[in-house]
Amino acid sequence: MNDWPEGWSGDNRGGGYGRGSASARPESARVMRQVRRGAPPPSGPGPSAPPHGAGVPQQPSYVDGQGHGGYDSGYNTGQVYGSPGGRGPAGPGPRQGRPAPDWRRRIKWTAITVVTALVVTTVGTYFWADSKLNREVDLSKVIERPGAGEGTNYLIVGSDSREGMTDEQKKDLHTGSAEGKRTDSMMILHTGDNGATLISLPRDSDVEIPSFVGSESGKKYEGTGRHVKLNAAYAEDGPELLVRTVEHNTGLRLDHYVEIGFAGFANIVDAVGGVEMDIPQDIKDPKSGADFKKGKQTLNGEDALAFVRTRYALAGSDLDRTKNQQKFLSALANQVATPSTVLNPFKLYPTMGAGLDSLVVDKDMGLFDLASMFWAMKSVSGGDGTSMNMPISGSVGGNLKWDDAKVKKLVEQLKNDEKVTVTGN
C-alpha cells in the first residue's frame, strides 16, 4: 500500500534520506509540515515538489523568502505583538526626554508665596497685639491742659499693683500684700528730631494738687493749693489725676500714658530671657529682696524687680533708685529690640504677650506709638539720648523740691524739640 499522497512516486519522496536509501521515513516525518526558517534552497538537479494543485495541499510557510509575513513576521526583531518597538498593542512611540524646569517661574511663585505668608503673618500679628492692649486711661478727662509742643511725650509709670498675683508670687517677689495701687516710678520720655530724653520724677517730689475732675465720679474738685508727694496724686484718683498734676506742675503736655505693674514687669524680663546689667556696687536690701554683688550679671524677673525697687540700701535713696530704674528700663528695651528676640517667634510672641497683657495705656495709644517708645528707650541705652532726674533744689517738709528755673528751661527745650542742655541730679 502506498502511504504517499497521490501522484508521488518513490523517486520524488524528497531528499531527506537520500536517493536509494533502504530505510523507511519515520511516520512522524511523513505527516509533519515543513518549517522553513531561511530562503528556499537553490534550484538545480534533483527531485522537486509537485506543483500546487497536483493533489497536495499548499504548505503554509512561516517566512515568504523575503523576511516578511507569516507567523514569523517581526519575531526576530522583537515585534512579537505587531507594534513598533515591541511595547504591546498601541504602545507609545519613542520615549520623549523630560523638559528642563522653568526656574524663573519657580522662583517667582516661591517669592510670591513667601511674601504672601509674611504679609498674612504680619497683619495677623498686628491685630492680635492691638487687641491685647489695655486702653483704660481716658486723657480726655484731664482738664486745663497745656498747649501741645513739638515731638511726643510719654508718661511711663511703674505701679506696685499686686492685681492677679498669687500669695506665693507676692512672697517670691517681696511685694507685700498692700491693697490698691501706688507708683514706685514715674518718668517722662520725650521723642523727637533731636534724640530721646528720659527724665525721672522722684516719687517724693513736692507738687501741688490742682483742680481736677474725678475719673469715676465726673465731679470737679477745686484746687486748694495743697502740696503732697507726687505719688499721692496717683493714689488719690489714679492715672488721670497723675497726668493732670504733672502737667500743672511742669507746663508740659503729655501725649500718652503707659503703666506696668509688678507681675507684668517680672514676666517681660523672664520672657526675653533675662537682662544683663552692670551693677556698680554690692546691694543688699531685705525689703525689696535685693542681694547683688558688684559686676555684670543677668537678672531674671524676680531679681530685676528687686533691683528697680531698692532704695534703702542706696546712699541717694529715691534719687539713686530712679537712676537704676532708668538704666534697667533702657537695657530691657535694648534687649527686646535685638534680632535674637524680634526674629525668633518662640521668644518674640511670649515677650509681646507678657508685655501687652500687663500694660495699661491711654485710649489713643497705638502699637506704632508703643514701638516708637521702645525704640526711643533703646536709643537712650545706646548713648544716642539723654537720661536725667528732674532738677532738684532742696527739700520742703521731707519732700524733694524741684529747681524752678531749671525745670522751666528744660520744659521749654522739650516743647521746642531742642537738644536738652539742662542737667539733673
Coordinates of C-alpha atoms in Angstrom, one line a residue, residues 7-303:
G7 CA 0.9 11.5 -7.7
W8 CA 4.1 11.0 -5.7
S9 CA 6.5 8.2 -6.6
G10 CA 9.2 6.6 -4.7
D11 CA 11.7 8.7 -6.6
N12 CA 10.3 12.1 -5.5
R13 CA 9.8 11.4 -1.9
G14 CA 12.2 14.2 -1.0
G15 CA 15.9 14.4 -0.3
G16 CA 15.7 14.0 3.5
Y17 CA 17.3 10.5 3.5
G18 CA 19.0 10.4 0.1
R19 CA 18.1 8.7 -3.1
G20 CA 18.1 4.9 -2.8
S21 CA 18.0 4.7 0.9
A22 CA 16.8 1.5 2.1
S23 CA 15.4 2.7 5.3
A24 CA 11.8 3.9 5.6
R25 CA 11.0 7.5 6.6
P26 CA 9.6 7.7 10.1
E27 CA 5.8 8.1 10.3
S28 CA 6.1 11.4 12.1
A29 CA 8.3 12.7 9.3
R30 CA 5.7 11.8 6.7
V31 CA 2.9 13.8 8.4
M32 CA 4.8 16.8 9.9
R33 CA 4.7 20.0 7.9
Q34 CA 7.9 21.6 6.7
V35 CA 9.1 24.7 8.6
R36 CA 11.4 26.8 6.7
R37 CA 13.4 29.5 8.5
G38 CA 15.5 30.7 5.7
A39 CA 15.5 31.3 2.0
P40 CA 14.4 28.4 -0.3
P41 CA 17.2 26.1 -1.4
P42 CA 18.7 26.9 -4.8
S43 CA 17.1 25.3 -7.8
G44 CA 19.1 22.6 -9.5
P45 CA 19.1 19.0 -10.4
G46 CA 17.3 16.7 -8.1
P47 CA 13.8 16.0 -7.2
S48 CA 11.3 18.8 -6.8
A49 CA 8.0 19.2 -5.1
P50 CA 5.0 18.7 -7.2
P51 CA 3.2 21.9 -8.2
H52 CA 0.3 23.2 -6.2
G53 CA -2.9 21.6 -7.3
A54 CA -1.4 18.3 -8.1
G55 CA -3.3 16.7 -5.2
V56 CA -1.1 18.1 -2.4
P57 CA -2.3 21.0 -0.3
Q58 CA 0.0 24.0 -0.3
Q59 CA 2.1 24.0 2.8
P60 CA 2.0 27.3 4.9
S61 CA 5.3 28.9 5.2
Y62 CA 6.4 31.0 8.2
V63 CA 8.6 33.1 6.0
D64 CA 7.9 34.2 2.5
G65 CA 11.5 34.1 1.5
Q66 CA 11.8 37.9 1.7
G67 CA 11.8 38.0 5.5
H68 CA 8.2 39.2 5.7
G69 CA 4.8 38.0 6.7
G70 CA 3.7 34.7 8.1
Y71 CA 3.8 33.7 11.7
D72 CA 7.4 34.8 11.9
S73 CA 6.7 38.3 11.0
G74 CA 8.7 40.6 13.3
Y75 CA 9.7 37.8 15.7
N76 CA 13.4 38.2 15.0
T77 CA 13.1 41.9 15.6
G78 CA 11.2 41.7 18.9
Q79 CA 7.9 42.8 17.4
V80 CA 6.1 39.9 18.8
Y81 CA 2.8 41.9 19.2
G82 CA 3.0 43.6 15.9
S83 CA 3.7 47.0 17.3
P84 CA 6.8 49.2 16.9
G85 CA 9.5 48.6 19.5
G86 CA 7.7 45.6 21.0
R87 CA 5.8 47.7 23.5
G88 CA 2.5 45.9 23.1
P89 CA -0.7 46.9 21.3
A90 CA -0.9 50.7 20.6
G91 CA 2.2 51.2 22.7
P92 CA 3.7 54.7 22.8
G93 CA 6.3 55.8 20.4
P94 CA 9.9 56.6 21.2
R95 CA 10.2 58.0 24.8
Q96 CA 10.5 61.8 24.9
G97 CA 13.0 63.5 27.2
R98 CA 11.8 65.4 30.3
P99 CA 11.6 69.1 29.6
A100 CA 14.0 71.4 31.5
P101 CA 12.5 73.0 34.6
D102 CA 11.4 76.7 34.3
W103 CA 13.5 78.1 37.2
R104 CA 12.3 81.7 36.6
R105 CA 8.7 80.6 37.1
R106 CA 9.5 78.5 40.1
I107 CA 11.5 81.4 41.8
K108 CA 8.7 83.9 41.0
W109 CA 6.0 81.7 42.6
T110 CA 8.2 80.9 45.6
A111 CA 8.8 84.6 46.2
I112 CA 5.1 85.3 45.9
T113 CA 4.3 82.5 48.4
V114 CA 6.9 83.8 50.9
V115 CA 5.8 87.4 50.6
T116 CA 2.1 86.4 51.0
A117 CA 2.9 84.4 54.1
L118 CA 4.9 87.3 55.6
V119 CA 2.1 89.7 54.9
V120 CA -0.5 87.5 56.4
T121 CA 1.6 86.8 59.5
T122 CA 2.4 90.5 60.0
V123 CA -1.2 91.6 59.6
G124 CA -2.4 88.8 61.9
T125 CA 0.2 89.7 64.5
Y126 CA -0.7 93.3 64.4
F127 CA -4.4 92.7 65.0
W128 CA -3.6 90.1 67.7
A129 CA -1.2 92.5 69.5
D130 CA -3.5 95.5 69.1
S131 CA -6.4 93.6 70.7
K132 CA -4.3 92.8 73.8
L133 CA -3.6 96.5 74.7
N134 CA -5.5 97.5 77.8
R135 CA -6.6 101.0 76.8
E136 CA -8.1 102.0 80.1
V137 CA -6.9 105.6 80.7
D138 CA -9.0 108.4 79.3
L139 CA -6.9 111.6 78.9
S140 CA -10.0 113.5 77.7
K141 CA -11.0 113.7 81.4
V142 CA -7.9 115.8 82.1
I143 CA -8.8 119.5 82.3
E144 CA -6.9 122.7 81.7
R145 CA -4.1 121.1 79.7
P146 CA -1.0 122.9 78.4
G147 CA -0.6 123.5 74.6
A148 CA 1.0 120.8 72.5
G149 CA 4.6 121.2 71.5
E150 CA 7.0 119.5 69.1
G151 CA 7.7 115.8 69.4
T152 CA 5.9 113.3 71.6
N153 CA 5.8 113.0 75.4
Y154 CA 5.1 109.8 77.2
L155 CA 4.4 109.4 81.0
I156 CA 5.8 106.0 82.0
V157 CA 4.6 104.7 85.3
G158 CA 5.6 101.6 87.3
S159 CA 2.9 100.8 89.8
D160 CA 3.1 98.5 92.8
S161 CA -0.2 96.8 91.8
R162 CA -0.5 93.2 93.1
E163 CA -3.5 92.5 91.0
G164 CA -3.6 88.9 89.7
M165 CA -0.7 87.8 91.8
T166 CA -0.9 84.7 94.0
D167 CA 0.3 84.7 97.6
E168 CA 3.3 82.7 96.5
Q169 CA 4.2 85.3 93.9
K170 CA 3.9 88.1 96.4
K171 CA 6.2 86.2 98.7
D172 CA 8.8 85.4 96.0
L173 CA 8.8 89.0 94.6
H174 CA 8.8 90.6 98.1
T175 CA 5.9 92.8 97.2
G176 CA 3.8 92.5 100.4
S177 CA 0.0 92.4 100.3
A178 CA -1.0 96.0 100.4
E179 CA -4.3 96.8 98.7
G180 CA -4.8 99.3 95.9
K181 CA -2.1 100.8 93.7
R182 CA 0.7 103.2 94.2
T183 CA 3.5 104.4 91.9
D184 CA 7.1 103.3 92.6
S185 CA 8.5 105.1 89.5
M186 CA 7.4 107.8 87.1
M187 CA 9.3 109.0 84.0
I188 CA 8.7 111.4 81.2
L189 CA 10.1 110.2 77.8
H190 CA 10.4 112.8 75.1
T191 CA 11.0 111.7 71.5
G192 CA 11.7 114.0 68.6
D193 CA 14.2 115.0 65.9
N194 CA 17.0 115.8 68.5
G195 CA 17.0 112.4 70.1
A196 CA 15.2 111.0 73.1
T197 CA 15.3 112.3 76.6
L198 CA 14.3 110.3 79.7
I199 CA 13.5 112.2 82.8
S200 CA 12.8 110.5 86.1
L201 CA 10.3 112.2 88.5
P202 CA 11.1 111.1 92.1
R203 CA 8.1 109.8 93.9
D204 CA 8.9 112.1 96.8
S205 CA 8.7 115.2 94.6
D206 CA 6.8 118.1 96.2
V207 CA 3.9 119.0 93.9
E208 CA 0.6 120.9 94.1
I209 CA -2.7 119.1 93.5
P210 CA -4.6 121.3 91.1
S211 CA -8.3 121.4 90.3
F212 CA -9.4 118.2 88.6
V213 CA -12.4 116.2 87.5
G214 CA -12.8 112.8 89.2
S215 CA -12.1 109.9 86.9
E216 CA -15.0 107.9 88.2
S217 CA -17.4 110.5 89.7
G218 CA -17.1 113.1 87.0
K219 CA -17.3 115.7 89.7
K220 CA -14.9 118.7 89.6
Y221 CA -12.7 119.2 92.7
E222 CA -11.3 122.7 93.1
G223 CA -7.7 123.1 93.9
T224 CA -6.8 124.3 97.4
G225 CA -3.1 124.8 97.0
R226 CA -2.2 121.7 99.0
H227 CA 1.2 120.1 98.4
V228 CA 1.8 116.4 98.5
K229 CA 4.3 113.9 97.3
L230 CA 3.9 113.2 93.6
N231 CA 2.9 109.5 94.1
A232 CA -0.1 110.7 96.3
A233 CA -1.8 112.1 93.2
Y234 CA -1.9 108.6 91.7
A235 CA -3.1 107.1 94.9
E236 CA -5.9 109.7 95.2
D237 CA -7.6 109.4 91.8
G238 CA -5.4 107.2 89.5
P239 CA -3.7 107.9 86.2
E240 CA -5.9 110.9 85.1
L241 CA -5.1 112.9 88.2
L242 CA -1.4 112.0 88.0
V243 CA -1.3 113.3 84.4
R244 CA -3.2 116.4 85.5
T245 CA -0.7 117.0 88.4
V246 CA 2.4 116.5 86.2
E247 CA 1.1 118.8 83.5
H248 CA 0.1 121.5 86.0
N249 CA 3.5 121.5 87.8
T250 CA 5.7 121.3 84.7
G251 CA 3.6 123.1 82.0
L252 CA 4.4 120.2 79.6
R253 CA 1.6 118.4 77.7
L254 CA 1.7 114.6 78.0
D255 CA 0.6 112.8 74.8
H256 CA 0.5 109.2 76.1
Y257 CA 0.3 107.2 79.3
V258 CA 1.9 103.8 79.8
E259 CA 1.8 101.8 83.1
I260 CA 3.1 98.4 84.1
G261 CA 2.6 96.5 87.4
F262 CA 4.9 94.3 89.4
A263 CA 3.9 90.9 87.9
G264 CA 3.9 92.2 84.3
F265 CA 7.4 93.7 84.7
A266 CA 8.8 90.4 86.0
N267 CA 7.1 88.4 83.3
I268 CA 8.5 90.6 80.5
V269 CA 12.0 90.1 81.8
D270 CA 11.6 86.4 82.1
A271 CA 10.1 86.2 78.6
V272 CA 13.0 88.0 77.0
G273 CA 15.4 85.6 78.7
G274 CA 16.8 88.0 81.4
V275 CA 18.5 91.3 81.1
E276 CA 22.3 91.9 81.6
M277 CA 23.2 94.7 84.0
D278 CA 26.5 96.0 85.3
I279 CA 25.7 96.6 89.0
P280 CA 28.0 99.3 90.3
Q281 CA 28.1 98.2 93.9
D282 CA 27.1 95.4 96.3
I283 CA 23.4 95.8 97.2
K284 CA 21.6 94.0 100.0
D285 CA 18.0 95.2 100.8
P286 CA 15.7 92.8 102.8
K287 CA 12.7 94.9 102.0
S288 CA 13.0 94.6 98.2
G289 CA 14.7 91.2 98.3
A290 CA 17.8 92.6 96.5
D291 CA 21.1 90.7 97.1
F292 CA 23.6 91.5 94.4
K293 CA 27.4 91.6 94.1
K294 CA 29.1 94.2 92.1
G295 CA 29.7 93.5 88.4
K296 CA 28.0 92.3 85.2
Q297 CA 25.2 89.7 85.7
T298 CA 22.0 88.6 84.0
L299 CA 18.9 89.4 86.1
N300 CA 15.7 87.3 85.8
G301 CA 12.3 88.7 86.6
E302 CA 12.5 88.4 90.4
D303 CA 16.0 89.9 90.5

